Short mmCIF file of C-alpha atoms (C1' of nucleotides) in Angstrom, two decimals:
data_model
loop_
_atom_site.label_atom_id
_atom_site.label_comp_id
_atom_site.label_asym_id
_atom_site.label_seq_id
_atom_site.Cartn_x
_atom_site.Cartn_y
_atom_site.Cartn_z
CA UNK A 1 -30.65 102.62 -17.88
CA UNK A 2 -31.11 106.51 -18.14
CA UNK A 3 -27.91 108.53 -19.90
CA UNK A 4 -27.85 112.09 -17.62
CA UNK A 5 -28.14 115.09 -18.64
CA UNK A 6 -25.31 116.62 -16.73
CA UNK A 7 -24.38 120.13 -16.85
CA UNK A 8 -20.79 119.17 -16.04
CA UNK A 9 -20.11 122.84 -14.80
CA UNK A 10 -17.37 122.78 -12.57
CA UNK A 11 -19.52 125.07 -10.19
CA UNK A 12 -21.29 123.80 -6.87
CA UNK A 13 -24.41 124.88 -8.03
CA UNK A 14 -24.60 123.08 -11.33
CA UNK A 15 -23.37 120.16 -8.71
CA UNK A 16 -26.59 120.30 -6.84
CA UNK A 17 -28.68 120.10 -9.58
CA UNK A 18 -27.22 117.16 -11.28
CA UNK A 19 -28.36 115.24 -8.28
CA UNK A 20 -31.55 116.66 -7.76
CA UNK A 21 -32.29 119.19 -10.80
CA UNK A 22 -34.18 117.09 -12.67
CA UNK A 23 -38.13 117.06 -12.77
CA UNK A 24 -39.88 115.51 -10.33
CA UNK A 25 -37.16 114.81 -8.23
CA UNK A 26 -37.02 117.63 -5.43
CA UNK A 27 -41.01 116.59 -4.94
CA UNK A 28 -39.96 113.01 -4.30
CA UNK A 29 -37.86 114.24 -1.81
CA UNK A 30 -39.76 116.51 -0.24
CA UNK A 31 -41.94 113.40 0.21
CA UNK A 32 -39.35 111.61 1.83
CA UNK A 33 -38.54 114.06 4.56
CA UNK A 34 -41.94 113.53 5.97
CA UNK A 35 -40.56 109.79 6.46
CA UNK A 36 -39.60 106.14 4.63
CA UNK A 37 -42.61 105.66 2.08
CA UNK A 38 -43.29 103.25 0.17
CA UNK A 39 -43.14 103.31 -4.12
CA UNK A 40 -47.08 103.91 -4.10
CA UNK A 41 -47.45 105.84 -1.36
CA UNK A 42 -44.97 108.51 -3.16
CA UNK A 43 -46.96 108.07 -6.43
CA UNK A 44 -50.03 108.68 -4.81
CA UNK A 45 -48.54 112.15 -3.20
CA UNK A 46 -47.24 113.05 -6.69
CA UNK A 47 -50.65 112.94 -8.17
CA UNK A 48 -49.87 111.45 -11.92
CA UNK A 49 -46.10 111.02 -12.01
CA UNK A 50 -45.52 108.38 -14.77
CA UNK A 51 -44.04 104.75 -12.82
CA UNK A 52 -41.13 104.64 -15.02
CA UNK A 53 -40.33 107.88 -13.74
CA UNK A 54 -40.51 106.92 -10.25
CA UNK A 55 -38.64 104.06 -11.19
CA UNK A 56 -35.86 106.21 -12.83
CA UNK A 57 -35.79 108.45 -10.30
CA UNK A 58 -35.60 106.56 -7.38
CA UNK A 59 -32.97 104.51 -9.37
CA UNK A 60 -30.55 107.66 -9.48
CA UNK A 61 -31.26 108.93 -5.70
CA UNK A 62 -30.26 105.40 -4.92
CA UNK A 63 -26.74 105.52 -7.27
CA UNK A 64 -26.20 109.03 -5.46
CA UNK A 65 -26.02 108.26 -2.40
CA UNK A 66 -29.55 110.23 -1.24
CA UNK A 67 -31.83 107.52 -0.67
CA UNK A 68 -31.27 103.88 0.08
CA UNK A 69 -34.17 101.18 0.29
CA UNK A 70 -35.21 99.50 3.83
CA UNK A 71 -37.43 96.82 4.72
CA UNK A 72 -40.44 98.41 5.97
CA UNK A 73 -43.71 97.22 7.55
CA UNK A 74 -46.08 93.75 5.94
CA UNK A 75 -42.65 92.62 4.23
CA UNK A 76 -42.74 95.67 1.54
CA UNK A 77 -40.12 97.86 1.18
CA UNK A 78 -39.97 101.62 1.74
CA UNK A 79 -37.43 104.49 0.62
CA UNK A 80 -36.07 106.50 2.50
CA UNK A 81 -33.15 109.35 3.19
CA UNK A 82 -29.51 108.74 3.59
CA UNK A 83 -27.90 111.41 5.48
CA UNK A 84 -26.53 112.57 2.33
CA UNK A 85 -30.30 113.24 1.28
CA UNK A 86 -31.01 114.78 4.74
CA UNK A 87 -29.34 117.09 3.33
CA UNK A 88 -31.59 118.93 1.29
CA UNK A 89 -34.08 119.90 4.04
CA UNK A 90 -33.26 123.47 4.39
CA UNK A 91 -32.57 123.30 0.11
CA UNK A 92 -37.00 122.34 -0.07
CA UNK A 93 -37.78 124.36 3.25
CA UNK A 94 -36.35 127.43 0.72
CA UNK A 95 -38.05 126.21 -2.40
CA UNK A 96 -41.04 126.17 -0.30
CA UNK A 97 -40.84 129.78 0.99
CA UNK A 98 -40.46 131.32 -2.31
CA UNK A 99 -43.33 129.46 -3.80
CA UNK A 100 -45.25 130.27 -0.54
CA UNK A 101 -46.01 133.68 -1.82
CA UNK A 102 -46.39 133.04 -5.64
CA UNK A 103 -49.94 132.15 -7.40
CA UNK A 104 -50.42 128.97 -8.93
CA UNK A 105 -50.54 128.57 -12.93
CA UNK A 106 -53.28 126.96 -14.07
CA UNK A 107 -55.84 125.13 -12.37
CA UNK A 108 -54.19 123.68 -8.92
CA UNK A 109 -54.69 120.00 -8.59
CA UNK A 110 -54.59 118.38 -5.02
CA UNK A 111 -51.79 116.25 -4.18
CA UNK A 112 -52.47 112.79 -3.26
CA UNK A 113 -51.41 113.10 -0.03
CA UNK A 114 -50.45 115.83 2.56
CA UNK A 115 -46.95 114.89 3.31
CA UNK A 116 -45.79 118.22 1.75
CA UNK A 117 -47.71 119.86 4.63
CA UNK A 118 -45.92 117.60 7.55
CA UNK A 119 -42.30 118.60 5.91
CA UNK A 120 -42.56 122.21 4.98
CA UNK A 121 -44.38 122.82 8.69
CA UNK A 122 -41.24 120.61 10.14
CA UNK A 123 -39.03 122.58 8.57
CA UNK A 124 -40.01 125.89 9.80
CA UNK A 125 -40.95 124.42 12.95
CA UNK A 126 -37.11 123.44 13.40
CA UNK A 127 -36.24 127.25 13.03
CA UNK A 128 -38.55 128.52 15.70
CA UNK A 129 -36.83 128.92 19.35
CA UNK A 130 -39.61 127.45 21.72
CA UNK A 131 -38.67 127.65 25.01
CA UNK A 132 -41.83 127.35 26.82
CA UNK A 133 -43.51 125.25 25.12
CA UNK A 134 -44.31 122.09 26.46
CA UNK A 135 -46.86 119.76 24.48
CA UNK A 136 -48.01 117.19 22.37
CA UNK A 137 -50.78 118.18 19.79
CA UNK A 138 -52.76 116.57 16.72
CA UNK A 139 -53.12 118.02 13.18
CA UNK A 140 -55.74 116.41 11.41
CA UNK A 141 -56.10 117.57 7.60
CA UNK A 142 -58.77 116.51 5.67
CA UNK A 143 -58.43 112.99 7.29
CA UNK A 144 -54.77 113.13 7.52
CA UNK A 145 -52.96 112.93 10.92
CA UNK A 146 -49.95 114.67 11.70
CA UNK A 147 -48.66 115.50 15.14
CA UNK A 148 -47.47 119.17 16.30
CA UNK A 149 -45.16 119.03 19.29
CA UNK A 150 -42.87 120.89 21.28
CA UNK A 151 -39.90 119.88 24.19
CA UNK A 152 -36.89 121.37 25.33
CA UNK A 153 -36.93 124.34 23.47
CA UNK A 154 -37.30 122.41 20.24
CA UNK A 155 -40.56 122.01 18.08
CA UNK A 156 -41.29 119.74 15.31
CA UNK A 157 -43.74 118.43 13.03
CA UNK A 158 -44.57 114.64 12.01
CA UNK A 159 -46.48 112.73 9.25
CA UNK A 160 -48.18 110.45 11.71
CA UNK A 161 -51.17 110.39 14.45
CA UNK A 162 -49.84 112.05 17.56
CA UNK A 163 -50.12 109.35 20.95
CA UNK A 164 -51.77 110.91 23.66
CA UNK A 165 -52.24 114.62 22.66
CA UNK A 166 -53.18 117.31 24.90
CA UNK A 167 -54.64 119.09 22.13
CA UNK A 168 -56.29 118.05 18.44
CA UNK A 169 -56.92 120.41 15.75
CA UNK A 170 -59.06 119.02 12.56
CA UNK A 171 -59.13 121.22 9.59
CA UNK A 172 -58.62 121.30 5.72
CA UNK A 173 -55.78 121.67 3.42
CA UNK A 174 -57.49 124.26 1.90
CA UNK A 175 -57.51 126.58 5.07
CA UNK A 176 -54.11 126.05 5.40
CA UNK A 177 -53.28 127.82 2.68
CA UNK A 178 -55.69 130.41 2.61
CA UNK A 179 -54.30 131.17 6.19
CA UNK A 180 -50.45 131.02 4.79
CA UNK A 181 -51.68 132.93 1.74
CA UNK A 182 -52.89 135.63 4.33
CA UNK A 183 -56.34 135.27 2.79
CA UNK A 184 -57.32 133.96 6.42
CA UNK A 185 -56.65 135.40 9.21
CA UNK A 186 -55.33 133.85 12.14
CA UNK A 187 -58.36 134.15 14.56
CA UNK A 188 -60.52 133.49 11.66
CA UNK A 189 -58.59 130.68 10.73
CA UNK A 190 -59.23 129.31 14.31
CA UNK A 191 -62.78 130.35 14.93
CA UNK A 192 -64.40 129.41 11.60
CA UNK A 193 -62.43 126.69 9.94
CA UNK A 194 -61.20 124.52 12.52
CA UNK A 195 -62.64 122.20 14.99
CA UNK A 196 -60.80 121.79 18.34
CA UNK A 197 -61.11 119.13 21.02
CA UNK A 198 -59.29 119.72 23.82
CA UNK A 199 -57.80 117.35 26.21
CA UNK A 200 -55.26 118.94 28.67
CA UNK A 201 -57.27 122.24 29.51
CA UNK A 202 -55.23 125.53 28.31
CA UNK A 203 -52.88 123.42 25.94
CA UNK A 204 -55.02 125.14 23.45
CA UNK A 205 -53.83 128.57 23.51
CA UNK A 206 -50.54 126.87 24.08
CA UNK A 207 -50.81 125.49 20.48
CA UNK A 208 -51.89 128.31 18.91
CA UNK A 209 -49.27 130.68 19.94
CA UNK A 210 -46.62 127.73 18.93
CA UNK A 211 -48.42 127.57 15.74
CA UNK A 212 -48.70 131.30 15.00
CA UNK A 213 -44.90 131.07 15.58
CA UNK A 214 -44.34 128.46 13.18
CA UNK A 215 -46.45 130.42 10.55
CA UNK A 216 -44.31 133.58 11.44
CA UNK A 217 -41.51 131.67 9.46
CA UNK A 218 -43.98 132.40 6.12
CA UNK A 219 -43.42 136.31 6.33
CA UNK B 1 -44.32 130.12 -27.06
CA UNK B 2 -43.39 126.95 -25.40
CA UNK B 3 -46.15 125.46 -23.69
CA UNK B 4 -45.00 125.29 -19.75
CA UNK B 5 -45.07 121.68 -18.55
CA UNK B 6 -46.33 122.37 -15.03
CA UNK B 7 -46.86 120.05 -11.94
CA UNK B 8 -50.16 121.82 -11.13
CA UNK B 9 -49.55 120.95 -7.96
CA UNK B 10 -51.61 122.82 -4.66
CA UNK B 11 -48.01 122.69 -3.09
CA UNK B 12 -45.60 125.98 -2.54
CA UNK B 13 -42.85 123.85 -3.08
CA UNK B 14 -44.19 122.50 -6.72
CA UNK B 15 -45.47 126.24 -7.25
CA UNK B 16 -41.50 127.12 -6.84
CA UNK B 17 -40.36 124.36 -9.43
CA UNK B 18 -43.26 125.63 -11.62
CA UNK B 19 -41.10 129.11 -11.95
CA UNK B 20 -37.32 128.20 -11.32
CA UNK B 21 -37.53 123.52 -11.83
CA UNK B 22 -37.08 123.92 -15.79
CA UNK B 23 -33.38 123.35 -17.03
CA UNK B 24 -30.73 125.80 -17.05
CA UNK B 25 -33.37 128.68 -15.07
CA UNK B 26 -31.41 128.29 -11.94
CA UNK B 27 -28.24 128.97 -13.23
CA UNK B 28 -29.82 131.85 -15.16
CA UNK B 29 -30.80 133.67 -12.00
CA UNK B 30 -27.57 132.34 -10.55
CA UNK B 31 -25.77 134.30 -12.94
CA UNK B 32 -28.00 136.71 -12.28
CA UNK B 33 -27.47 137.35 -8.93
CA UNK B 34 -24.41 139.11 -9.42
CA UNK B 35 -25.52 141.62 -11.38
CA UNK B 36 -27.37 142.68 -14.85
CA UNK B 37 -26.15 140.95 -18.16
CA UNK B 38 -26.36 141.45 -21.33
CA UNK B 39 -27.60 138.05 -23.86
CA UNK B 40 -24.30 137.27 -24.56
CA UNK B 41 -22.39 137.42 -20.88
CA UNK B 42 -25.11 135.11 -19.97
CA UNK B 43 -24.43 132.72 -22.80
CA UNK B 44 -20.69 132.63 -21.92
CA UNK B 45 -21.18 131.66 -18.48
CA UNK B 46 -23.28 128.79 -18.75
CA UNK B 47 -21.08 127.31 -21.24
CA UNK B 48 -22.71 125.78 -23.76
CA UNK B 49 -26.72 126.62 -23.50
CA UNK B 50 -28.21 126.56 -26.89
CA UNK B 51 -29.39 130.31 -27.78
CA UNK B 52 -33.19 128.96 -28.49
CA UNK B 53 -33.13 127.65 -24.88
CA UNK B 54 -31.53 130.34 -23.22
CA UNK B 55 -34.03 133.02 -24.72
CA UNK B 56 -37.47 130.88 -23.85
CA UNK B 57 -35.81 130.49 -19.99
CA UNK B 58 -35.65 134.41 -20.04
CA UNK B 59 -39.21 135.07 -21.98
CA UNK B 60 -40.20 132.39 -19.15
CA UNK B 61 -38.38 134.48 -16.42
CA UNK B 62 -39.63 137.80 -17.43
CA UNK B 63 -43.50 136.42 -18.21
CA UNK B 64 -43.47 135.32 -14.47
CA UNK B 65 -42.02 138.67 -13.20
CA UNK B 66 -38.55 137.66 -12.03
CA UNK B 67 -36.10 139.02 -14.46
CA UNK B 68 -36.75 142.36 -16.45
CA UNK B 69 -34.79 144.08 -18.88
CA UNK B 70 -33.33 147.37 -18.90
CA UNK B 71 -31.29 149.54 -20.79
CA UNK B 72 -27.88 148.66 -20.36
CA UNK B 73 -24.16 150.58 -21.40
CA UNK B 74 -23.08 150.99 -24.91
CA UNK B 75 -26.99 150.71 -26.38
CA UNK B 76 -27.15 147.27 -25.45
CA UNK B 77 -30.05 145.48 -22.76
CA UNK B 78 -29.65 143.43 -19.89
CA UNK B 79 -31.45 141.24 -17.98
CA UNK B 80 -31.93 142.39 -14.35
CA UNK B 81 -33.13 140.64 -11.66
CA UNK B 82 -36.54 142.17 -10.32
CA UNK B 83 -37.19 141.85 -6.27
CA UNK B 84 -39.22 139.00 -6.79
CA UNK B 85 -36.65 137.47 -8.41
CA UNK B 86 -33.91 138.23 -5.83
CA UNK B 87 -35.78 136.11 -3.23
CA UNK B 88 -34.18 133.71 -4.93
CA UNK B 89 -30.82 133.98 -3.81
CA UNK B 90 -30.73 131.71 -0.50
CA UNK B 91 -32.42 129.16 -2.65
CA UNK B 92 -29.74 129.12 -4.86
CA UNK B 93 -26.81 129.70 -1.55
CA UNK B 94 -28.56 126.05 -0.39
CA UNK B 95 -28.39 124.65 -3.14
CA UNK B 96 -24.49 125.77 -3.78
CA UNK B 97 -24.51 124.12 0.10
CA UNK B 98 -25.48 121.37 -1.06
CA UNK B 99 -23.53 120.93 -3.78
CA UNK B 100 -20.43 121.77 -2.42
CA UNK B 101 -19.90 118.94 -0.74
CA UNK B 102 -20.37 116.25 -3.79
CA UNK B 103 -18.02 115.15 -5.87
CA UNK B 104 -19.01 115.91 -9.94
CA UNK B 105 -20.29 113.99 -12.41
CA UNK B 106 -18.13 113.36 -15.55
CA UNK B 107 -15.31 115.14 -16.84
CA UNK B 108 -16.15 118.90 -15.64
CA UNK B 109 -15.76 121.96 -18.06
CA UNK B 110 -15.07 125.43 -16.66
CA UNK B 111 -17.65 128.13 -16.55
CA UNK B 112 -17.02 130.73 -19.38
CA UNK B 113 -17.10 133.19 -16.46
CA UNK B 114 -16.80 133.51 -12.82
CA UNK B 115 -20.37 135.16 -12.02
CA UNK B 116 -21.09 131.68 -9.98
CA UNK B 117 -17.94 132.71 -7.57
CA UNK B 118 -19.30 136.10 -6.94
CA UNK B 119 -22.84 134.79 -5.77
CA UNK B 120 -21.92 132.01 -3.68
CA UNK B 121 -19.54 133.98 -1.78
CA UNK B 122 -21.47 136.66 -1.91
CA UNK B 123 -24.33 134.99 -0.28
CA UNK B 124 -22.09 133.55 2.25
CA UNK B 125 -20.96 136.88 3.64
CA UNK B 126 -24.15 138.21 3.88
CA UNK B 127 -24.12 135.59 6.73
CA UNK B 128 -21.39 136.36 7.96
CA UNK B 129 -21.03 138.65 10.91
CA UNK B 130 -18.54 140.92 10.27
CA UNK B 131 -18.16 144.06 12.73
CA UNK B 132 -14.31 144.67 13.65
CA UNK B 133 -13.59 144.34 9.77
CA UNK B 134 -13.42 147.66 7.39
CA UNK B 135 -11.83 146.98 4.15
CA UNK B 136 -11.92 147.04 0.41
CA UNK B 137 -10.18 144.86 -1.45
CA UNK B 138 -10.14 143.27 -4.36
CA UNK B 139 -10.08 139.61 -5.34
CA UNK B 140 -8.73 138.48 -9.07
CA UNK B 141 -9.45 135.22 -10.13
CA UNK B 142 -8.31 133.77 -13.36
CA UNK B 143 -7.93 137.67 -14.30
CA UNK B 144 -11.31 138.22 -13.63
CA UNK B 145 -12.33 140.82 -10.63
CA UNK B 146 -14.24 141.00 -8.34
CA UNK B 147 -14.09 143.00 -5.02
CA UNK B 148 -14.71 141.59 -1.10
CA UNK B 149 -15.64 144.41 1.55
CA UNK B 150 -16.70 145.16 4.91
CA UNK B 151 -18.62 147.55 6.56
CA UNK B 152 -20.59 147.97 9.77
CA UNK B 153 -20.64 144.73 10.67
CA UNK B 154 -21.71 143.77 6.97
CA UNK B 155 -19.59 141.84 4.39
CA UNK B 156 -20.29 141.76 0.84
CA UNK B 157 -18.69 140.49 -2.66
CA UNK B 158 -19.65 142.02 -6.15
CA UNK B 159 -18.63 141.31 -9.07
CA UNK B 160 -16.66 143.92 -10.31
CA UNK B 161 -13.51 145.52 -9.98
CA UNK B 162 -12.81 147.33 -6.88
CA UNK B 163 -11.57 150.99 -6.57
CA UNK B 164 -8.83 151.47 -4.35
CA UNK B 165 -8.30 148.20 -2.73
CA UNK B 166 -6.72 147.73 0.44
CA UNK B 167 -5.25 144.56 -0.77
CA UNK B 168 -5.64 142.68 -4.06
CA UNK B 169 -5.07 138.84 -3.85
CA UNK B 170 -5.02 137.26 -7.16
CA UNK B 171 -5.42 133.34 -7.44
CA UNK B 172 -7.24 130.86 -9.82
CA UNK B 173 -10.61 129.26 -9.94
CA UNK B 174 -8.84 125.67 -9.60
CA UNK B 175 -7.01 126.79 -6.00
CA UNK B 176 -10.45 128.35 -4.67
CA UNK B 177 -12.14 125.19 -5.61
CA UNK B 178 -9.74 122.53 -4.20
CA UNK B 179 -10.17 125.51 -0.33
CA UNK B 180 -13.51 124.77 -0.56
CA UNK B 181 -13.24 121.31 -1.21
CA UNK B 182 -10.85 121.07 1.54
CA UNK B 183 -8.49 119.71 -0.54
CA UNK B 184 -6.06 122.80 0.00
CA UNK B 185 -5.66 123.77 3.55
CA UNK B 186 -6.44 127.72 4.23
CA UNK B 187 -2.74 128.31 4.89
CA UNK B 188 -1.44 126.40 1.74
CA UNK B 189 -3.90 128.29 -0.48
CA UNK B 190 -1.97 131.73 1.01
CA UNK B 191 1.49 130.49 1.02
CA UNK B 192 1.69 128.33 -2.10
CA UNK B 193 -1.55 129.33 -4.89
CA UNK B 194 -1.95 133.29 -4.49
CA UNK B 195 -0.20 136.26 -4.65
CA UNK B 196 -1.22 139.28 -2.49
CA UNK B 197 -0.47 143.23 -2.97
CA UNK B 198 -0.50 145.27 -0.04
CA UNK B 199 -1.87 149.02 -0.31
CA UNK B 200 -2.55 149.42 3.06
CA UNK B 201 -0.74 147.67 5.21
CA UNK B 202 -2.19 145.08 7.89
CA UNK B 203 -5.13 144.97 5.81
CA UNK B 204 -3.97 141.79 4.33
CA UNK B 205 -4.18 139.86 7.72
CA UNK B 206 -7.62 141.48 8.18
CA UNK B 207 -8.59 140.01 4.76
CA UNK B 208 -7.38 136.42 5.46
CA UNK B 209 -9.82 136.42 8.80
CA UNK B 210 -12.65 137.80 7.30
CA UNK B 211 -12.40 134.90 4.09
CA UNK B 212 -11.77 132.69 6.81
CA UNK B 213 -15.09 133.25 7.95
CA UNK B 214 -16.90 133.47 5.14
CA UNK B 215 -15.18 130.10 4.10
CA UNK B 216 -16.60 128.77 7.35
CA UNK B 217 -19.96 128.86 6.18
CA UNK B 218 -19.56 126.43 3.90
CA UNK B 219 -18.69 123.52 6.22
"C1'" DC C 1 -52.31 94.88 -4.68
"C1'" DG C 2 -47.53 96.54 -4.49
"C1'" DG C 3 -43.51 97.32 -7.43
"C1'" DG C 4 -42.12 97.75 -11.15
"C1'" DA C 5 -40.85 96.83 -16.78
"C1'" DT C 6 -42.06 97.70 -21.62
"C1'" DC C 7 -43.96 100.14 -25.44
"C1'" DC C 8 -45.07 104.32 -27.94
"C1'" DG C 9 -46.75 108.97 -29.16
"C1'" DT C 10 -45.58 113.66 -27.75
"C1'" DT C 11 -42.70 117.27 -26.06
"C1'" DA C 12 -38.48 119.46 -24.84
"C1'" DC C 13 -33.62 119.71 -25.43
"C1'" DG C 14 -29.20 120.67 -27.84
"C1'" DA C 15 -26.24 121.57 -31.96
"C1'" DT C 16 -25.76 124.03 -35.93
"C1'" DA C 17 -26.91 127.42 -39.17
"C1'" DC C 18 -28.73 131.72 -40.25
"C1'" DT C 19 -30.62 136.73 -39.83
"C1'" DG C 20 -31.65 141.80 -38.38
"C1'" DC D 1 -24.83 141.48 -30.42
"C1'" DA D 2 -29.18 139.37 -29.85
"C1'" DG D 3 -31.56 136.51 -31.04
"C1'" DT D 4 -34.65 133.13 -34.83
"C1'" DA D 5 -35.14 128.72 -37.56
"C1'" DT D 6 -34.47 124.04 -38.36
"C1'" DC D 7 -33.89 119.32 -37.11
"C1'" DG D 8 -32.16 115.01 -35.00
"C1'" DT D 9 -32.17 113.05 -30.49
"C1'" DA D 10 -33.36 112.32 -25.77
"C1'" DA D 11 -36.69 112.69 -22.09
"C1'" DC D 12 -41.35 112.77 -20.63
"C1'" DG D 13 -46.12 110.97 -19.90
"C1'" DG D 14 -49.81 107.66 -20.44
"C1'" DA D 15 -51.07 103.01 -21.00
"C1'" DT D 16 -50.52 98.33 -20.72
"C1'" DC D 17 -48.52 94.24 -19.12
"C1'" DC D 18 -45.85 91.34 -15.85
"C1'" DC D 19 -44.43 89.06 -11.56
"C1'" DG D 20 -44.45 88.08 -6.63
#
DNA sequence: CGGGATCCGTTACGATACTG
DNA sequence: CAGTATCGTAACGGATCCCG
């Protein structure tokens, strides 16, 4: 067992980040709001986190209250988010906003996976009002699926391979950011880094202007 | 120099944690948020940080262009917050969210100053819409001031003391705690914790609605 | 192969003491 | 007041091993 480190501040703040202040632990998270994962599919998307660590980790989320384990799919079992842990979504959507804009020290390794994409696009996609919108679209990211959709007024973003799209856009992590840095522009973004295939005709634009909304969130 | 233990991650939100994840840096800026201060206030208010620590977090701080110091009263520096570094502050009003709701860890120890009040009210009324209300007035907890006003439809908090006050309501730290908590009933903290001066009358009523409000963020 | 547990060298933290 | 210096202790990170 771990002894924490607690700041034992009587102060909300100092609160917060007994649960979730200590290294490695907002990334796990941030993993999990993309959906239940299993143990290596979150040390995979951590890129070289330590097991123990994971262990320890996951160990305290559980004692708090933030993440419970479930039986998941070929009898293994996944974590995932309490409501408690649900929580911190707008908490990561903010951490991601602020790093959004900074440069990276050091040389930039790729994460394992792209959950971090499906959750920080999910979160800004919850914040955009899109009445109007009416589909059900395909991310791919280098290989990755995730599905863009929008009903009712409400969009939102998923780490899985959409069913029946009307639209599918393939393109790489890397033009994602270059096109969140502002180092790509939108219509470049579209016309030289992406590959479309359509499927509902005119659910393209449809998808762009949703997405250029979602991005809008970035500014 | 401390060598930085970064994720390296290609990930905004690990870029973020690469700046503001190490211990104690959040409650730095916290701190900071309500103003500049000097080595020492900052010190006090984090209750126990070892000096060694607390001056790598602000070399840290100032190396990555969030905090700069400035000449300060009396001869003396302070640390400042710089604009990057204010983009901070609704990362740190989610994460007082967040934290507001759990219940602490171990026996908690009072701040050794009520800077952490200031900001997550403060952050709160900026929320808040607020036309109807114009006052000043001041707010004394645990003898230390700080001043809640409206304007234009915008409510703020510093912390400072505030020139001619409409009304002054003194109360503790404990009391304001066991409001937010809930634990204390809006009415009870009034009648029973506080005591209230009256400069101009009726303003008193307006300042119970408008901390009403600002209370109502955090639920 | 998934899900850890154990061991061990390295690094950061925290308390105290000391200095310009 | 604003830090620097030292040092014991705790956490981190990498590797290896274990069990179903």
């Amino acid at each position: 067992m771990v002894k924490a480190r607690s700041y034992k501040l009587l102060c909300p703040i100092a609160r917060a980040l007994d649960r979730v202040g200590d290294r490695w632990t907002l990334l796990i998270l941030r993993d999990l709001h993309a959906g239940p994962a299993r143990f290596t599919d979150l040390q995979r998307g951590l890129t070289g986190i330590a097991a123990n660590l994971l262990t320890e980790r996951l160990a305290k989320l559980v004692a708090d209250g933030l993440v419970v384990q479930a039986p998941g799919p070929h009898a293994a079992t996944v974590y995932e988010l309490t409501e408690l842990g649900r929580k911190t979504r707008s908490l990561i959507f903010e951490l991601a906003m602020f790093g959004g804009g900074l440069p990276h020290e050091g040389e930039p390794v790729a994460p394992g996976n792209l959950r971090t994409v499906a959750v920080t696009l999910g979160a800004a996609a919850e914040r955009v009002e899109a009445w109007g919108f009416d589909l059900v679209s395909g991310l791919v990211v280098d290989g990755e699926n995730m599905e863009i959709s929008a009903k009712e007024g409400v969009a939102s973003v998923f780490y899985r391979k959409a069913e029946q799209p009307d639209v599918v856009l393939t393109t790489s992590y890397e033009s994602l950011m270059q096109l969140s840095d502002g180092a790509l522009s939108e219509r470049e973004f579209i016309q030289q880094e992406s590959q479309v295939e359509i499927v509902t005709p005119g659910k393209d634009k449809e998808l762009y202007r949703l997405f250029a909304r979602i991005l809008e969130a970035f500014r």
